[in-house]
Amino acid sequence: MSTLEASPAESLPERPHHSVVNDFSIQIATVNGSGSQTANTVLMRSIFQMGIPVSGKNMFPSNIAGLPTWFTIRASKHGYIGRRKEIDFLVAMNPETAREDVMKLDSGAAVVYDEPLKLNELRSDLHFFPVPFDKLVAPVCPEAKLRKLVRNMIYDGVVARLLSIEMDEIRTALIKQFGKKKAKAAELNWGACQAGYEFAAQAFTQSIPFKVERMNATAGKIIIDGNAACALGCMFAGCTVVTWYPITPSSSLVETMIGYMKRFRVDPETGKATFAIVQAEDELASIGMALGAGWAGARAMTATAGPGISLMSEFIGLGYYAEIPVVVFDVERVGPSTGLPTRTAQSDLITTALLSHGDTRHPLFFPSSPEECFSMTIEAFEFAEKFQTPTFIMSDLDLGMNNWMADAFPYPEKPITRGKVLNAEDLERLGGFARYKDIDGDGVGYRTLPGTNHPAASYFTRGSGHNEKAQYTEREDDYVNNMDRLAHKFEVMRKHVPEPVERVAEGAKIGFIAFGTSDYAVNESCDQLKAEYQIEAGYLRLRAYPFTEKMLDFIRRHDRVYVVDQNRDAQLLGLMRLELAPDLIAKLRSVRYYGGLPLDARTVTDDVIKQEGK
Amino acid sequence: MSTTVPPPPKKVNRIGLEVLNYKGSKTTLCAGCGHNSISERIVECFYELGVEPWTIAKFSGIGCSSKSPAYFLGRSHGFNGVHGRMPAIATGALLANRTLLGVGVTGDGDTASIGIGQFIHMVRRNMPLIYVIENNGVYGLTKGQFSATADLGSTLKTGTVNDLPPFDCCALALRWGATFVARSFSGDKKQLQAIIKTAIAHNGLSVIDVISPCVTFNDHQGSTKSYSYMKEHESMLHELDFVPYYEDIAVEIPEGEVREVEMHDGSHLRIRKLHRDYDPTNRLAAATLLEEADARGEVLTGVLYVNTSKPTFLEQLDLVDQPIATLPESKTRPSRAVLDQVMEELR
Ligand SMILES: Cc1ncc(C[n+]2csc(CCOP(=O)(O)OP(=O)(O)O)c2C)c(N)n1
Ligand code: SF4
Ligand SMILES: [Mg+2]
């Protein structure tokens, strides 16, 4: 389903030659380090402010300066905010990629470009708008040093004019971007923007088919990236210990959190911190610290990406076996090894679900929007303490680092609970406890925290064999009992993880199963299949591992189920195979994409159509 | 007529606890293993100082040495982590609860081989923790391979000669920021006791490298961490006397022969100089002394360095006084108004 309420299936956009309102993609091709981010954000925001659903995706290199970067803004009156493959409007600022970028366009697209590049010679089926950026920037930016930066704002003005974006909104977005403190910089950029606008007004008389028109579909919404949403989730979950090691695309999660925690989590009475954030020496240390903190009773977390997950493997096994709560964010990027550090994927799925040696299994939460990044983070802290186990939030670069339109987050109404922790009075009443004994039938034992003043409080935590009383043992029966209890605990988790959500299509023979950021493409693909091929498709979006009964039910109700994976090896399908009955496995088919860009609907639709033999 | 003889009063420490409260379960290490003596010293020190056992948290990595926290302080929580990664666990636990007194026990393999990275970063942070390295120059638990503290030229039981120089954990700790650095020998009961007691009073990282012979794999001719080798080669830096603040300071030591270092809790470390005028607050002198002893083939024992003014990592973080782990929701979940404000900023 789109993010709008009305189903758009009847009015799907075709690639038109007539005018298209609020339904197109703009791609801005620049060189990284050239300071285009501000200009791009301002452009995206001003469309958002005009009430049109919008998304922004940054495709950037793993490099600090000088390599090509593309920023894609999609405006969609239907509320589709997934990536769209087709580009309608190109702003070509990077001489290195300009030719290739132009050659890739479908006919009828528009190109704003730096005049000396002479791109208009390449094709005759596009709308070309040459802009003499250097000539325009000199008068509005006397300081030569700053011209490279300010130059970008000129294209905002040009694009505003061509697409009928209101200049007042550009100005509002600019001021928001720079904040009150940088009013001077905002004015400088505003000047450049106006210069672009005025130039375009005089120079370009021909019309283009794309246009922005005011709507009212973004009122009350916010723009945020998933990492910031997770950071806010941590803050409102009452997280107290954060230990991390920088890695793209997870770094901004903690960096954003540092900003918020310093503002809102310093005790007003004493002026002291109610949290500790420590940049560790590596991921071996960051996960070790988080586990130490979780053991001592803190709500502890760490954030990382694939390479860090690999390093954390041994400690996660300890966390599983010694039963220590901790929340781990895996903001996935393309692997294996260093892979494509700045591209998105869902390729840590199997590794993380089964992370570490021996028999281990971990709960994974799959947010697919900033709203869920926030709410699931809070849920994950509750879950980790309830089940005393490492709990993973599987985000990805697309969700974590790109800007998304979202509903304002609701305040968490449920009070914080801390799981089964016995204090001195409890121990006095009970006369003692056995750390790993399953008293309540849910596989979860009671724990005590170091520092508890009671003769029966202490126990010894170890990653080696232990019995119910946490004593060292190598006995066969003790080992098996403990492992069986852990397996039982995992079964109980099944009933407590976030349930999948279904988009029901009456009478549909085929269905999709997907998770995370695949959601946008799959929803749009369902609409495409219906509008273009008259195929009804159901869709179940998973929100967690272990899988729940609902998933089995969904598979039973469909003849063929397309499992969507953003990885080469069909990892979600693989995890399903591990536990499904053969008759259900027989219904599963795979749709995979692993090129590193956010998944788009067309890729999904085309693949399904091929497999359906149409 | 029979008279009832009252049972002799039980011996208790200043907080009324018997020594039993400071013991752990029965050791499973080899008889005669140096690590066992160290466990005994730890029991005595905490008992004699009357430290409340529930305020202590024990940490270790993996190895024979790292097993030993199960054999002392049974009334304290303990965490036997993964090989070489005890500093991270301890750091996290102490971040969560700054009121805990951390005691870490590790081996030379655990610290100087697999764990050298975490060790040196913990040193750099001056993490407030007592960090005891039970140093036998070998991997006991994996049956006698060389560790990174094995001396150049020492041999394994198999005859294999070590041709790499050893890491000196004291030198590393001294150079990179530990605020209490000492070396001792598991067989020297009196000195080790005094050092551990001083470390208990110290606020900051205390690195104590204890030569602790492995009787099974490293107590033969050719090993340089055997009992006989140590007896011949140990050179005492000074004699120590530790006077806790709650006891009368009654040790009579002539002025001029004693240097007192005031610890954070007000107690005093008295160092009796034997060979030379030794100032344990001079880091450079300590480093020189270590180098010189090494050149002479001596193992220098005693308190090498004390710094009571450097802030600990926990102090630098400027945390609230209470353990952050158990702060109430009113302190850890910002208000509705804060969320509204943040949302407004994102519109
Ligand atoms: C990751 C990992 N690698 C290897 C081992 C095997 N291992 C267990 S103890 C040990 C060495 C212990 O040596 P040391 O720390 O000196 O302790 P000692 O037994 O000598 O007291 C090794 C290599 C392990 N437990 N974990
Ligand atoms: S093998 Fe060596 S280190 Fe291990 S317990 Fe025996 S004597 Fe001690
Ligand atoms: Mg050893």
Short mmCIF file of N, CA, C and O in Angstrom, two decimals, chain A residues 45 176 220-224 235-236 238 240 260 263-265 267 269 272-273 275 281 285 288-289 292-293 295-298 314-315 324 408-409 411-416 418 448-453 455 457-462, chain B residues 54 57-59 69-70 74-83 85 88-89 91-93 95-97 100 117-118 121 125 313 317-320 324-327 329 331-336 338-339 341-347:
data_model
loop_
_atom_site.label_atom_id
_atom_site.label_comp_id
_atom_site.label_asym_id
_atom_site.label_seq_id
_atom_site.Cartn_x
_atom_site.Cartn_y
_atom_site.Cartn_z
N ARG A 45 13.07 19.26 0.79
CA ARG A 45 12.22 19.85 1.82
C ARG A 45 11.16 20.78 1.25
O ARG A 45 10.02 20.79 1.70
N LYS A 176 15.64 26.79 7.62
CA LYS A 176 15.58 25.64 8.52
C LYS A 176 16.92 24.88 8.50
O LYS A 176 17.45 24.47 9.52
N GLY A 220 1.82 17.83 9.16
CA GLY A 220 2.15 17.20 10.44
C GLY A 220 3.28 16.20 10.36
O GLY A 220 3.77 15.71 11.37
N LYS A 221 3.71 15.88 9.14
CA LYS A 221 4.76 14.86 9.02
C LYS A 221 6.14 15.45 9.32
O LYS A 221 6.34 16.66 9.30
N ILE A 222 7.06 14.53 9.57
CA ILE A 222 8.43 14.95 9.82
C ILE A 222 9.33 14.36 8.74
O ILE A 222 8.92 13.45 8.02
N ILE A 223 10.53 14.89 8.63
CA ILE A 223 11.54 14.26 7.77
C ILE A 223 12.68 13.82 8.67
O ILE A 223 13.22 14.60 9.46
N ILE A 224 13.01 12.56 8.56
CA ILE A 224 14.05 12.02 9.47
C ILE A 224 14.68 10.80 8.80
O ILE A 224 14.05 10.13 7.98
N MET A 235 16.93 6.76 23.25
CA MET A 235 16.82 7.76 24.32
C MET A 235 15.52 7.57 25.09
O MET A 235 15.52 7.61 26.32
N PHE A 236 14.42 7.34 24.36
CA PHE A 236 13.13 7.21 25.04
C PHE A 236 12.92 5.81 25.63
O PHE A 236 12.00 5.61 26.41
N GLY A 238 15.07 4.64 27.52
CA GLY A 238 15.79 4.68 28.79
C GLY A 238 17.13 3.99 28.73
O GLY A 238 17.65 3.52 29.74
N THR A 240 20.92 3.43 28.90
CA THR A 240 21.89 4.15 29.72
C THR A 240 23.35 3.93 29.30
O THR A 240 24.19 4.77 29.58
N TYR A 260 21.38 14.28 21.06
CA TYR A 260 20.11 14.28 21.80
C TYR A 260 20.33 14.01 23.29
O TYR A 260 19.71 14.64 24.15
N ARG A 263 21.46 16.89 25.20
CA ARG A 263 20.42 17.91 25.39
C ARG A 263 19.36 17.46 26.41
O ARG A 263 18.90 18.28 27.19
N PHE A 264 19.00 16.19 26.35
CA PHE A 264 17.81 15.80 27.10
C PHE A 264 18.02 14.75 28.19
O PHE A 264 17.08 14.37 28.86
N ARG A 265 19.24 14.26 28.33
CA ARG A 265 19.42 13.22 29.34
C ARG A 265 20.48 13.60 30.39
O ARG A 265 21.10 12.76 31.02
N ASP A 267 20.90 15.12 33.96
CA ASP A 267 20.04 15.30 35.12
C ASP A 267 19.96 16.78 35.48
O ASP A 267 20.98 17.41 35.78
N GLU A 269 18.91 18.27 38.04
CA GLU A 269 19.28 18.63 39.42
C GLU A 269 20.78 18.72 39.62
O GLU A 269 21.27 19.62 40.30
N LYS A 272 24.55 16.27 35.82
CA LYS A 272 25.38 15.11 35.44
C LYS A 272 24.63 14.17 34.51
O LYS A 272 23.40 14.16 34.47
N ALA A 273 25.41 13.37 33.79
CA ALA A 273 24.82 12.51 32.75
C ALA A 273 24.12 11.30 33.35
O ALA A 273 24.64 10.66 34.26
N PHE A 275 23.65 8.82 31.45
CA PHE A 275 24.02 7.85 30.41
C PHE A 275 25.54 7.86 30.26
O PHE A 275 26.19 8.84 30.64
N GLU A 281 37.49 0.68 21.35
CA GLU A 281 38.65 0.54 20.45
C GLU A 281 38.34 -0.34 19.25
O GLU A 281 39.06 -0.33 18.27
N ALA A 285 35.42 -4.89 21.60
CA ALA A 285 35.26 -4.16 22.86
C ALA A 285 33.86 -3.57 22.97
O ALA A 285 33.26 -3.60 24.05
N GLY A 288 31.54 -6.23 23.99
CA GLY A 288 31.91 -6.71 25.33
C GLY A 288 31.46 -5.73 26.41
O GLY A 288 30.91 -6.11 27.44
N MET A 289 31.67 -4.45 26.14
CA MET A 289 31.24 -3.43 27.11
C MET A 289 29.71 -3.43 27.25
O MET A 289 29.17 -3.34 28.35
N GLY A 292 28.77 -6.34 29.32
CA GLY A 292 29.12 -6.11 30.73
C GLY A 292 28.09 -5.20 31.38
O GLY A 292 27.65 -5.43 32.52
N ALA A 293 27.68 -4.19 30.64
CA ALA A 293 26.70 -3.24 31.17
C ALA A 293 25.34 -3.90 31.32
O ALA A 293 24.65 -3.71 32.34
N TRP A 295 24.76 -7.00 31.81
CA TRP A 295 24.90 -7.92 32.94
C TRP A 295 24.72 -7.18 34.27
O TRP A 295 24.09 -7.68 35.20
N ALA A 296 25.26 -5.98 34.33
CA ALA A 296 25.18 -5.19 35.56
C ALA A 296 23.86 -4.43 35.66
O ALA A 296 23.67 -3.64 36.57
N GLY A 297 22.96 -4.66 34.70
CA GLY A 297 21.61 -4.12 34.85
C GLY A 297 21.26 -2.93 33.99
O GLY A 297 20.16 -2.41 34.07
N ALA A 298 22.20 -2.48 33.15
CA ALA A 298 21.91 -1.31 32.33
C ALA A 298 21.14 -1.71 31.07
O ALA A 298 21.21 -2.84 30.62
N GLU A 314 31.79 -13.94 18.62
CA GLU A 314 32.10 -14.75 19.81
C GLU A 314 31.35 -14.24 21.04
O GLU A 314 30.78 -15.01 21.82
N PHE A 315 31.37 -12.94 21.22
CA PHE A 315 30.71 -12.34 22.38
C PHE A 315 29.19 -12.54 22.34
O PHE A 315 28.54 -12.67 23.38
N ILE A 324 22.30 -12.62 28.61
CA ILE A 324 22.51 -11.22 28.98
C ILE A 324 21.76 -10.32 28.00
O ILE A 324 21.93 -10.46 26.79
N ALA A 408 4.78 11.90 12.89
CA ALA A 408 5.43 12.23 14.16
C ALA A 408 5.33 11.02 15.09
O ALA A 408 4.33 10.30 15.08
N PHE A 409 6.40 10.77 15.85
CA PHE A 409 6.43 9.57 16.70
C PHE A 409 5.53 9.74 17.91
O PHE A 409 5.59 10.77 18.58
N TYR A 411 4.42 9.25 21.72
CA TYR A 411 5.14 9.08 22.99
C TYR A 411 4.94 7.65 23.50
O TYR A 411 3.82 7.14 23.46
N PRO A 412 5.99 6.99 23.95
CA PRO A 412 5.82 5.62 24.45
C PRO A 412 4.97 5.61 25.72
O PRO A 412 5.37 6.17 26.73
N GLU A 413 3.81 4.99 25.64
CA GLU A 413 2.88 5.03 26.78
C GLU A 413 3.17 3.91 27.78
O GLU A 413 2.92 4.06 28.96
N LYS A 414 3.68 2.79 27.27
CA LYS A 414 3.93 1.67 28.19
C LYS A 414 5.11 2.00 29.09
O LYS A 414 6.16 2.42 28.61
N PRO A 415 4.98 1.75 30.40
CA PRO A 415 6.12 2.02 31.28
C PRO A 415 7.28 1.06 31.00
O PRO A 415 7.08 -0.02 30.44
N ILE A 416 8.44 1.48 31.38
CA ILE A 416 9.63 0.64 31.21
C ILE A 416 9.57 -0.50 32.23
O ILE A 416 9.33 -0.27 33.41
N ARG A 418 11.75 -4.05 33.57
CA ARG A 418 13.16 -4.45 33.52
C ARG A 418 13.35 -5.96 33.51
O ARG A 418 14.45 -6.46 33.74
N THR A 448 20.01 -11.62 39.32
CA THR A 448 20.26 -10.56 40.30
C THR A 448 21.34 -9.68 39.72
O THR A 448 22.08 -10.09 38.82
N LEU A 449 21.44 -8.47 40.20
CA LEU A 449 22.47 -7.56 39.71
C LEU A 449 23.61 -7.48 40.71
O LEU A 449 23.37 -7.53 41.92
N PRO A 450 24.84 -7.34 40.21
CA PRO A 450 25.94 -7.12 41.13
C PRO A 450 25.64 -5.87 41.96
O PRO A 450 25.04 -4.93 41.46
N GLY A 451 26.03 -5.91 43.21
CA GLY A 451 25.75 -4.78 44.08
C GLY A 451 24.53 -5.02 44.96
O GLY A 451 24.23 -4.22 45.83
N THR A 452 23.83 -6.14 44.74
CA THR A 452 22.65 -6.44 45.54
C THR A 452 23.08 -6.94 46.92
O THR A 452 23.79 -7.94 47.02
N ASN A 453 22.65 -6.24 47.94
CA ASN A 453 23.11 -6.55 49.29
C ASN A 453 22.26 -7.64 49.93
O ASN A 453 21.33 -7.38 50.67
N PRO A 455 22.92 -12.02 51.17
CA PRO A 455 23.86 -13.16 51.13
C PRO A 455 23.58 -14.13 49.98
O PRO A 455 24.49 -14.80 49.51
N ALA A 457 22.51 -13.27 46.94
CA ALA A 457 22.38 -12.55 45.66
C ALA A 457 23.38 -12.99 44.60
O ALA A 457 23.06 -13.04 43.42
N SER A 458 24.58 -13.34 45.00
CA SER A 458 25.63 -13.50 43.99
C SER A 458 25.46 -14.80 43.20
O SER A 458 24.91 -15.79 43.68
N TYR A 459 25.92 -14.76 41.97
CA TYR A 459 26.03 -15.97 41.17
C TYR A 459 27.19 -15.75 40.22
O TYR A 459 27.69 -14.62 40.09
N PHE A 460 27.65 -16.81 39.60
CA PHE A 460 28.84 -16.70 38.75
C PHE A 460 28.43 -16.90 37.29
O PHE A 460 27.88 -17.93 36.93
N THR A 461 28.70 -15.90 36.49
CA THR A 461 28.32 -15.92 35.08
C THR A 461 29.47 -16.47 34.25
O THR A 461 30.61 -16.03 34.43
N ARG A 462 29.18 -17.39 33.39
CA ARG A 462 30.27 -17.96 32.58
C ARG A 462 29.72 -18.43 31.25
O ARG A 462 28.55 -18.76 31.11
N TRP B 54 29.33 -7.79 48.70
CA TRP B 54 28.35 -7.54 47.63
C TRP B 54 28.66 -6.29 46.83
O TRP B 54 28.04 -6.03 45.82
N ALA B 57 32.64 -6.74 42.23
CA ALA B 57 32.30 -7.55 41.06
C ALA B 57 33.60 -8.13 40.51
O ALA B 57 34.59 -7.42 40.37
N LYS B 58 33.59 -9.44 40.25
CA LYS B 58 34.80 -10.12 39.78
C LYS B 58 34.72 -10.35 38.28
O LYS B 58 33.65 -10.67 37.76
N PHE B 59 35.84 -10.21 37.62
CA PHE B 59 35.86 -10.39 36.17
C PHE B 59 37.06 -11.24 35.78
O PHE B 59 38.12 -11.15 36.41
N PRO B 69 38.49 -16.68 39.79
CA PRO B 69 37.46 -15.90 40.51
C PRO B 69 36.34 -16.76 41.10
O PRO B 69 35.63 -16.32 42.01
N ALA B 70 36.20 -17.98 40.58
CA ALA B 70 35.19 -18.87 41.20
C ALA B 70 35.68 -19.36 42.57
O ALA B 70 34.89 -19.85 43.36
N GLY B 74 33.01 -15.68 47.09
CA GLY B 74 31.78 -16.33 46.63
C GLY B 74 30.54 -15.48 46.81
O GLY B 74 29.53 -15.72 46.16
N ARG B 75 30.60 -14.49 47.65
CA ARG B 75 29.43 -13.65 47.84
C ARG B 75 29.43 -12.43 46.93
O ARG B 75 28.60 -11.53 47.07
N SER B 76 30.37 -12.41 46.01
CA SER B 76 30.39 -11.32 45.04
C SER B 76 29.97 -11.88 43.68
O SER B 76 30.25 -13.04 43.38
N HIS B 77 29.31 -11.06 42.89
CA HIS B 77 28.97 -11.48 41.53
C HIS B 77 30.26 -11.66 40.72
O HIS B 77 31.22 -10.90 40.90
N GLY B 78 30.27 -12.65 39.85
CA GLY B 78 31.47 -12.89 39.03
C GLY B 78 31.11 -13.07 37.58
O GLY B 78 30.00 -13.50 37.25
N PHE B 79 32.03 -12.73 36.72
CA PHE B 79 31.79 -12.86 35.28
C PHE B 79 33.05 -13.37 34.60
O PHE B 79 34.05 -12.67 34.50
N ASN B 80 32.98 -14.60 34.17
CA ASN B 80 34.08 -15.25 33.46
C ASN B 80 33.75 -15.13 31.97
O ASN B 80 32.86 -15.80 31.48
N GLY B 81 34.43 -14.20 31.29
CA GLY B 81 34.01 -13.81 29.94
C GLY B 81 34.58 -14.65 28.83
O GLY B 81 34.54 -15.87 28.88
N VAL B 82 35.11 -14.00 27.81
CA VAL B 82 35.78 -14.72 26.73
C VAL B 82 37.27 -14.39 26.76
O VAL B 82 37.70 -13.45 27.41
N HIS B 83 38.05 -15.17 26.06
CA HIS B 83 39.50 -15.09 26.13
C HIS B 83 40.02 -13.72 25.69
O HIS B 83 39.80 -13.30 24.56
N ARG B 85 39.15 -10.75 26.62
CA ARG B 85 38.22 -9.61 26.48
C ARG B 85 37.59 -9.22 27.81
O ARG B 85 36.54 -8.60 27.83
N ALA B 88 36.78 -5.32 28.48
CA ALA B 88 35.54 -4.76 27.94
C ALA B 88 34.37 -5.06 28.86
O ALA B 88 33.57 -4.17 29.17
N ILE B 89 34.28 -6.30 29.30
CA ILE B 89 33.18 -6.69 30.20
C ILE B 89 33.23 -5.84 31.48
O ILE B 89 32.22 -5.29 31.92
N THR B 91 34.68 -2.97 31.95
CA THR B 91 34.40 -1.57 31.65
C THR B 91 32.89 -1.34 31.58
O THR B 91 32.35 -0.42 32.19
N GLY B 92 32.21 -2.21 30.84
CA GLY B 92 30.77 -2.06 30.69
C GLY B 92 30.04 -2.15 32.02
O GLY B 92 29.17 -1.34 32.33
N ALA B 93 30.43 -3.12 32.83
CA ALA B 93 29.75 -3.31 34.12
C ALA B 93 29.98 -2.10 35.02
O ALA B 93 29.08 -1.65 35.72
N LEU B 95 30.66 0.95 34.00
CA LEU B 95 29.90 2.08 33.46
C LEU B 95 28.47 2.02 34.01
O LEU B 95 27.90 3.02 34.43
N ALA B 96 27.93 0.80 34.00
CA ALA B 96 26.55 0.62 34.43
C ALA B 96 26.40 0.90 35.92
O ALA B 96 25.41 1.47 36.35
N ASN B 97 27.37 0.49 36.69
CA ASN B 97 27.30 0.66 38.14
C ASN B 97 28.65 1.11 38.67
O ASN B 97 29.51 0.30 39.00
N LEU B 100 30.43 -0.18 42.06
CA LEU B 100 31.05 -1.50 42.24
C LEU B 100 32.56 -1.37 42.36
O LEU B 100 33.18 -0.50 41.76
N GLY B 117 45.30 -5.78 23.11
CA GLY B 117 44.61 -4.57 22.64
C GLY B 117 43.68 -4.03 23.71
O GLY B 117 43.72 -2.85 24.06
N GLN B 118 42.85 -4.90 24.24
CA GLN B 118 41.90 -4.44 25.26
C GLN B 118 42.64 -3.99 26.51
O GLN B 118 42.23 -3.04 27.18
N HIS B 121 44.07 -0.46 26.02
CA HIS B 121 43.02 0.56 25.99
C HIS B 121 42.41 0.78 27.37
O HIS B 121 42.06 1.91 27.72
N ARG B 125 42.53 4.28 29.46
CA ARG B 125 41.36 4.94 30.06
C ARG B 125 41.50 5.11 31.57
O ARG B 125 40.65 5.72 32.18
N PHE B 313 38.45 7.10 34.29
CA PHE B 313 37.56 7.18 33.13
C PHE B 313 36.13 7.50 33.58
O PHE B 313 35.44 8.30 32.96
N LEU B 317 33.62 10.84 32.65
CA LEU B 317 32.30 10.78 32.01
C LEU B 317 31.26 11.62 32.73
O LEU B 317 30.16 11.83 32.22
N ASP B 318 31.60 12.09 33.92
CA ASP B 318 30.71 12.99 34.65
C ASP B 318 29.31 12.40 34.84
O ASP B 318 28.30 13.04 34.52
N LEU B 319 29.28 11.18 35.33
CA LEU B 319 28.00 10.49 35.52
C LEU B 319 27.34 10.92 36.83
O LEU B 319 28.02 11.40 37.74
N VAL B 320 26.04 10.71 36.91
CA VAL B 320 25.36 10.92 38.19
C VAL B 320 25.95 9.95 39.21
O VAL B 320 26.57 8.96 38.85
N ILE B 324 23.96 4.17 36.98
CA ILE B 324 23.02 4.53 35.91
C ILE B 324 22.14 3.34 35.51
O ILE B 324 21.05 3.52 35.00
N ALA B 325 22.65 2.13 35.78
CA ALA B 325 21.90 0.93 35.40
C ALA B 325 20.50 0.91 35.98
O ALA B 325 19.57 0.44 35.34
N THR B 326 20.36 1.39 37.19
CA THR B 326 19.08 1.21 37.87
C THR B 326 18.39 2.54 38.16
O THR B 326 17.57 2.63 39.08
N LEU B 327 18.71 3.57 37.38
CA LEU B 327 18.00 4.84 37.54
C LEU B 327 16.52 4.61 37.23
O LEU B 327 16.18 3.82 36.35
N GLU B 329 12.69 5.36 35.77
CA GLU B 329 12.20 5.84 34.48
C GLU B 329 12.13 7.37 34.43
O GLU B 329 12.38 7.98 33.39
N LYS B 331 14.15 9.37 35.40
CA LYS B 331 15.46 9.93 35.03
C LYS B 331 15.92 9.49 33.65
O LYS B 331 16.82 10.09 33.07
N THR B 332 15.35 8.40 33.15
CA THR B 332 15.90 7.86 31.90
C THR B 332 14.98 8.02 30.70
O THR B 332 15.41 7.79 29.57
N ARG B 333 13.72 8.36 30.91
CA ARG B 333 12.85 8.59 29.76
C ARG B 333 12.43 10.06 29.76
O ARG B 333 11.67 10.49 30.63
N PRO B 334 12.89 10.81 28.77
CA PRO B 334 12.52 12.23 28.72
C PRO B 334 11.00 12.40 28.59
O PRO B 334 10.29 11.47 28.19
N SER B 335 10.55 13.58 28.88
CA SER B 335 9.11 13.84 28.95
C SER B 335 8.47 13.90 27.56
O SER B 335 9.13 13.99 26.54
N ARG B 336 7.16 13.89 27.59
CA ARG B 336 6.35 14.09 26.38
C ARG B 336 6.72 15.42 25.70
O ARG B 336 6.81 15.50 24.48
N VAL B 338 9.52 16.87 25.60
CA VAL B 338 10.78 16.74 24.86
C VAL B 338 10.53 16.09 23.50
O VAL B 338 11.03 16.56 22.47
N LEU B 339 9.71 15.05 23.48
CA LEU B 339 9.43 14.41 22.20
C LEU B 339 8.71 15.39 21.26
O LEU B 339 9.05 15.48 20.08
N GLN B 341 8.96 18.57 21.23
CA GLN B 341 9.95 19.55 20.78
C GLN B 341 10.80 18.98 19.64
O GLN B 341 11.00 19.63 18.62
N VAL B 342 11.25 17.74 19.82
CA VAL B 342 12.09 17.13 18.80
C VAL B 342 11.30 16.95 17.50
O VAL B 342 11.80 17.23 16.40
N MET B 343 10.06 16.52 17.62
CA MET B 343 9.23 16.34 16.42
C MET B 343 9.06 17.67 15.69
O MET B 343 9.13 17.74 14.47
N GLU B 344 8.83 18.71 16.45
CA GLU B 344 8.63 20.03 15.84
C GLU B 344 9.88 20.44 15.06
O GLU B 344 9.79 20.97 13.96
N GLU B 345 11.04 20.14 15.63
CA GLU B 345 12.29 20.49 14.95
C GLU B 345 12.46 19.74 13.63
O GLU B 345 13.18 20.17 12.74
N LEU B 346 11.80 18.60 13.52
CA LEU B 346 11.97 17.78 12.31
C LEU B 346 10.89 18.05 11.26
O LEU B 346 10.89 17.43 10.21
N ARG B 347 9.98 18.94 11.58
CA ARG B 347 8.89 19.19 10.62
C ARG B 347 9.37 20.08 9.50
O ARG B 347 10.35 20.79 9.63
#
